[in-house]
Amino acid sequence: RGAGESTESLPRIFVSRADLEQGKKFADILVDLGLATTKKEARRLIAGGGAKLGESKIEDELGSLTLADLAGKTEVVLRAGKKRAGVVELKD
């Protein structure tokens, strides 16, 4: 998807501010979005360089999404490979 394209058609999960203050593991998010079937598959995807947060590769297979990753926005796109993506949206 190019810059500014709608995320309406993508799978979406909602997280609370409290979830992100503690950090929500990328592997859990990929499974919740249906971009991986198991946490092990999600960790393999990250380790192989196939998972992205926005346009940045997720480097740490045990890493977590935090409020800092949202950079003031209310949603962020996670990608698994070139064609699959999902949205994590902050709900208050």
Tab-separated table of N, CA and C in Angstrom:
chain	number	residue	atom	x	y	z
A	1	ARG	N	0.839	-1.189	0.000
A	1	ARG	CA	0.000	0.000	0.000
A	1	ARG	C	0.874	1.239	0.000
A	2	GLY	N	0.501	2.187	-0.793
A	2	GLY	CA	1.244	3.443	-0.849
A	2	GLY	C	0.890	4.332	0.323
A	3	ALA	N	1.636	5.389	0.485
A	3	ALA	CA	1.396	6.321	1.579
A	3	ALA	C	-0.001	6.906	1.461
A	4	GLY	N	-0.699	6.952	2.580
A	4	GLY	CA	-2.003	7.577	2.606
A	4	GLY	C	-3.152	6.677	2.164
A	5	GLU	N	-2.865	5.429	1.778
A	5	GLU	CA	-3.957	4.542	1.382
A	5	GLU	C	-4.731	4.099	2.617
A	6	SER	N	-5.995	3.810	2.430
A	6	SER	CA	-6.878	3.441	3.532
A	6	SER	C	-6.490	2.090	4.123
A	7	THR	N	-6.683	1.973	5.437
A	7	THR	CA	-6.417	0.707	6.121
A	7	THR	C	-7.733	0.009	6.466
A	8	GLU	N	-8.843	0.522	5.951
A	8	GLU	CA	-10.172	0.002	6.312
A	8	GLU	C	-10.339	-1.480	6.004
A	9	SER	N	-9.758	-1.968	4.907
A	9	SER	CA	-9.975	-3.353	4.496
A	9	SER	C	-9.046	-4.340	5.213
A	10	LEU	N	-8.121	-3.847	6.001
A	10	LEU	CA	-7.154	-4.728	6.669
A	10	LEU	C	-7.721	-5.279	7.971
A	11	PRO	N	-7.276	-6.498	8.361
A	11	PRO	CA	-7.675	-7.003	9.679
A	11	PRO	C	-7.182	-6.039	10.754
A	12	ARG	N	-7.927	-5.942	11.839
A	12	ARG	CA	-7.635	-4.915	12.842
A	12	ARG	C	-7.849	-5.485	14.242
A	13	ILE	N	-6.933	-5.145	15.141
A	13	ILE	CA	-7.154	-5.442	16.555
A	13	ILE	C	-7.045	-4.131	17.322
A	14	PHE	N	-7.693	-4.097	18.473
A	14	PHE	CA	-7.671	-2.903	19.320
A	14	PHE	C	-6.880	-3.207	20.580
A	15	VAL	N	-6.047	-2.263	20.977
A	15	VAL	CA	-5.276	-2.406	22.213
A	15	VAL	C	-5.500	-1.166	23.064
A	16	SER	N	-5.387	-1.347	24.363
A	16	SER	CA	-5.561	-0.217	25.272
A	16	SER	C	-4.207	0.433	25.548
A	17	ARG	N	-4.272	1.631	26.045
A	17	ARG	CA	-3.057	2.351	26.426
A	17	ARG	C	-2.276	1.540	27.465
A	18	ALA	N	-2.995	0.905	28.403
A	18	ALA	CA	-2.350	0.090	29.446
A	18	ALA	C	-1.586	-1.082	28.829
A	19	ASP	N	-2.181	-1.719	27.783
A	19	ASP	CA	-1.498	-2.831	27.095
A	19	ASP	C	-0.146	-2.366	26.557
A	20	LEU	N	-0.137	-1.176	25.953
A	20	LEU	CA	1.077	-0.688	25.311
A	20	LEU	C	2.071	-0.116	26.313
A	21	GLU	N	1.592	0.318	27.467
A	21	GLU	CA	2.528	0.782	28.503
A	21	GLU	C	3.367	-0.399	28.985
A	22	GLN	N	2.743	-1.577	29.069
A	22	GLN	CA	3.478	-2.786	29.457
A	22	GLN	C	4.209	-3.379	28.262
A	23	GLY	N	3.711	-3.108	27.065
A	23	GLY	CA	4.275	-3.686	25.844
A	23	GLY	C	3.521	-4.949	25.461
A	24	LYS	N	3.114	-5.046	24.209
A	24	LYS	CA	2.423	-6.237	23.704
A	24	LYS	C	3.332	-6.885	22.673
A	25	LYS	N	3.657	-8.152	22.894
A	25	LYS	CA	4.634	-8.839	22.049
A	25	LYS	C	4.193	-8.886	20.584
A	26	PHE	N	5.163	-8.603	19.690
A	26	PHE	CA	4.887	-8.627	18.260
A	26	PHE	C	4.354	-9.995	17.822
A	27	ALA	N	4.907	-11.079	18.379
A	27	ALA	CA	4.459	-12.427	18.000
A	27	ALA	C	2.980	-12.604	18.331
A	28	ASP	N	2.548	-12.127	19.493
A	28	ASP	CA	1.139	-12.225	19.884
A	28	ASP	C	0.256	-11.417	18.932
A	29	ILE	N	0.722	-10.222	18.565
A	29	ILE	CA	-0.057	-9.356	17.674
A	29	ILE	C	-0.210	-10.003	16.295
A	30	LEU	N	0.866	-10.575	15.767
A	30	LEU	CA	0.804	-11.225	14.448
A	30	LEU	C	-0.200	-12.373	14.448
A	31	VAL	N	-0.246	-13.145	15.551
A	31	VAL	CA	-1.213	-14.240	15.662
A	31	VAL	C	-2.626	-13.668	15.794
A	32	ASP	N	-2.800	-12.641	16.642
A	32	ASP	CA	-4.121	-12.027	16.839
A	32	ASP	C	-4.682	-11.467	15.530
A	33	LEU	N	-3.812	-10.951	14.684
A	33	LEU	CA	-4.242	-10.380	13.399
A	33	LEU	C	-4.470	-11.454	12.326
A	34	GLY	N	-4.072	-12.694	12.626
A	34	GLY	CA	-4.213	-13.766	11.642
A	34	GLY	C	-3.093	-13.772	10.611
A	35	LEU	N	-2.004	-13.047	10.888
A	35	LEU	CA	-0.874	-12.990	9.954
A	35	LEU	C	0.096	-14.144	10.184
A	36	ALA	N	-0.081	-14.842	11.306
A	36	ALA	CA	0.676	-16.060	11.609
A	36	ALA	C	-0.274	-16.978	12.373
A	37	THR	N	-0.112	-18.296	12.206
A	37	THR	CA	-1.037	-19.212	12.874
A	37	THR	C	-0.579	-19.576	14.279
A	38	THR	N	0.730	-19.491	14.533
A	38	THR	CA	1.255	-19.790	15.862
A	38	THR	C	2.294	-18.743	16.247
A	39	LYS	N	2.572	-18.666	17.546
A	39	LYS	CA	3.612	-17.733	18.002
A	39	LYS	C	4.974	-18.136	17.447
A	40	LYS	N	5.193	-19.446	17.339
A	40	LYS	CA	6.471	-19.921	16.796
A	40	LYS	C	6.633	-19.457	15.348
A	41	GLU	N	5.558	-19.581	14.561
A	41	GLU	CA	5.601	-19.119	13.171
A	41	GLU	C	5.849	-17.609	13.124
A	42	ALA	N	5.215	-16.881	14.029
A	42	ALA	CA	5.397	-15.426	14.081
A	42	ALA	C	6.845	-15.073	14.412
A	43	ARG	N	7.433	-15.775	15.378
A	43	ARG	CA	8.836	-15.507	15.738
A	43	ARG	C	9.771	-15.837	14.573
A	44	ARG	N	9.469	-16.926	13.841
A	44	ARG	CA	10.273	-17.289	12.671
A	44	ARG	C	10.185	-16.216	11.590
A	45	LEU	N	8.997	-15.690	11.401
A	45	LEU	CA	8.774	-14.635	10.419
A	45	LEU	C	9.611	-13.405	10.773
A	46	ILE	N	9.600	-13.040	12.058
A	46	ILE	CA	10.387	-11.884	12.516
A	46	ILE	C	11.875	-12.164	12.349
A	47	ALA	N	12.326	-13.355	12.781
A	47	ALA	CA	13.747	-13.711	12.699
A	47	ALA	C	14.232	-13.707	11.247
A	48	GLY	N	13.353	-14.088	10.316
A	48	GLY	CA	13.715	-14.126	8.909
A	48	GLY	C	13.615	-12.778	8.215
A	49	GLY	N	13.239	-11.743	8.960
A	49	GLY	CA	13.173	-10.402	8.387
A	49	GLY	C	11.898	-10.125	7.610
A	50	GLY	N	10.875	-10.970	7.779
A	50	GLY	CA	9.655	-10.808	7.006
A	50	GLY	C	8.565	-10.001	7.674
A	51	ALA	N	8.813	-9.506	8.893
A	51	ALA	CA	7.782	-8.743	9.605
A	51	ALA	C	8.207	-7.282	9.703
A	52	LYS	N	7.244	-6.388	9.462
A	52	LYS	CA	7.544	-4.958	9.520
A	52	LYS	C	6.515	-4.227	10.365
A	53	LEU	N	6.978	-3.206	11.024
A	53	LEU	CA	6.122	-2.268	11.749
A	53	LEU	C	6.172	-0.981	10.944
A	54	GLY	N	5.086	-0.670	10.248
A	54	GLY	CA	5.136	0.439	9.301
A	54	GLY	C	6.075	0.049	8.178
A	55	GLU	N	7.121	0.842	7.978
A	55	GLU	CA	8.113	0.525	6.944
A	55	GLU	C	9.406	-0.042	7.533
A	56	SER	N	9.458	-0.184	8.861
A	56	SER	CA	10.684	-0.648	9.533
A	56	SER	C	10.599	-2.131	9.851
A	57	LYS	N	11.686	-2.858	9.564
A	57	LYS	CA	11.745	-4.270	9.917
A	57	LYS	C	11.715	-4.422	11.433
A	58	ILE	N	10.982	-5.425	11.885
A	58	ILE	CA	11.006	-5.774	13.307
A	58	ILE	C	12.228	-6.669	13.497
A	59	GLU	N	13.175	-6.215	14.299
A	59	GLU	CA	14.447	-6.935	14.443
A	59	GLU	C	14.413	-7.990	15.554
A	60	ASP	N	13.699	-7.702	16.647
A	60	ASP	CA	13.735	-8.559	17.835
A	60	ASP	C	12.513	-9.459	17.874
A	61	GLU	N	12.732	-10.772	17.723
A	61	GLU	CA	11.605	-11.704	17.703
A	61	GLU	C	10.875	-11.774	19.044
A	62	LEU	N	11.494	-11.300	20.116
A	62	LEU	CA	10.839	-11.261	21.422
A	62	LEU	C	10.416	-9.838	21.795
A	63	GLY	N	10.511	-8.917	20.835
A	63	GLY	CA	10.200	-7.513	21.086
A	63	GLY	C	8.712	-7.265	21.256
A	64	SER	N	8.397	-6.058	21.750
A	64	SER	CA	7.014	-5.681	22.024
A	64	SER	C	6.674	-4.341	21.401
A	65	LEU	N	5.406	-4.188	21.073
A	65	LEU	CA	4.868	-2.916	20.608
A	65	LEU	C	4.590	-2.052	21.835
A	66	THR	N	5.050	-0.799	21.811
A	66	THR	CA	4.828	0.111	22.933
A	66	THR	C	4.218	1.411	22.416
A	67	LEU	N	3.823	2.269	23.342
A	67	LEU	CA	3.268	3.573	22.973
A	67	LEU	C	4.243	4.360	22.104
A	68	ALA	N	5.545	4.233	22.377
A	68	ALA	CA	6.561	4.957	21.605
A	68	ALA	C	6.509	4.575	20.121
A	69	ASP	N	6.157	3.313	19.823
A	69	ASP	CA	6.080	2.860	18.430
A	69	ASP	C	4.949	3.543	17.659
A	70	LEU	N	3.920	3.982	18.374
A	70	LEU	CA	2.808	4.666	17.712
A	70	LEU	C	3.159	6.105	17.361
A	71	ALA	N	4.142	6.667	18.044
A	71	ALA	CA	4.629	8.024	17.756
A	71	ALA	C	3.491	9.042	17.656
A	72	GLY	N	2.571	8.971	18.614
A	72	GLY	CA	1.489	9.947	18.653
A	72	GLY	C	0.293	9.624	17.771
A	73	LYS	N	0.377	8.559	16.945
A	73	LYS	CA	-0.746	8.186	16.089
A	73	LYS	C	-1.671	7.227	16.843
A	74	THR	N	-2.847	6.982	16.295
A	74	THR	CA	-3.790	6.073	16.957
A	74	THR	C	-3.762	4.672	16.359
A	75	GLU	N	-3.040	4.483	15.239
A	75	GLU	CA	-2.943	3.147	14.660
A	75	GLU	C	-1.598	2.967	13.973
A	76	VAL	N	-1.215	1.703	13.840
A	76	VAL	CA	0.034	1.368	13.164
A	76	VAL	C	-0.197	0.079	12.367
A	77	VAL	N	0.470	-0.026	11.220
A	77	VAL	CA	0.310	-1.197	10.340
A	77	VAL	C	1.459	-2.169	10.582
A	78	LEU	N	1.111	-3.440	10.776
A	78	LEU	CA	2.108	-4.513	10.850
A	78	LEU	C	2.004	-5.309	9.562
A	79	ARG	N	3.149	-5.676	8.996
A	79	ARG	CA	3.167	-6.437	7.753
A	79	ARG	C	3.859	-7.782	7.958
A	80	ALA	N	3.339	-8.784	7.268
A	80	ALA	CA	3.950	-10.108	7.246
A	80	ALA	C	4.191	-10.436	5.777
A	81	GLY	N	5.425	-10.310	5.341
A	81	GLY	CA	5.719	-10.496	3.929
A	81	GLY	C	5.241	-9.284	3.135
A	82	LYS	N	5.135	-9.442	1.815
A	82	LYS	CA	4.787	-8.299	0.969
A	82	LYS	C	3.288	-8.059	0.856
A	83	LYS	N	2.491	-9.102	0.994
A	83	LYS	CA	1.071	-8.965	0.667
A	83	LYS	C	0.141	-8.946	1.873
A	84	ARG	N	0.590	-9.403	3.031
A	84	ARG	CA	-0.315	-9.485	4.176
A	84	ARG	C	-0.010	-8.388	5.187
A	85	ALA	N	-1.068	-7.757	5.692
A	85	ALA	CA	-0.891	-6.694	6.663
A	85	ALA	C	-2.101	-6.631	7.573
A	86	GLY	N	-1.915	-6.001	8.718
A	86	GLY	CA	-2.997	-5.782	9.666
A	86	GLY	C	-2.748	-4.512	10.439
A	87	VAL	N	-3.763	-4.038	11.112
A	87	VAL	CA	-3.686	-2.762	11.822
A	87	VAL	C	-3.872	-2.989	13.319
A	88	VAL	N	-3.025	-2.318	14.103
A	88	VAL	CA	-3.193	-2.267	15.545
A	88	VAL	C	-3.666	-0.862	15.862
A	89	GLU	N	-4.851	-0.766	16.467
A	89	GLU	CA	-5.430	0.539	16.759
A	89	GLU	C	-5.543	0.744	18.260
A	90	LEU	N	-5.185	1.932	18.697
A	90	LEU	CA	-5.259	2.286	20.120
A	90	LEU	C	-6.675	2.703	20.453
A	91	LYS	N	-7.233	2.080	21.473
A	91	LYS	CA	-8.555	2.518	21.950
A	91	LYS	C	-8.380	3.042	23.366
A	92	ASP	N	-9.062	4.102	23.676
A	92	ASP	CA	-8.921	4.684	25.027
A	92	ASP	C	-9.976	4.162	25.957
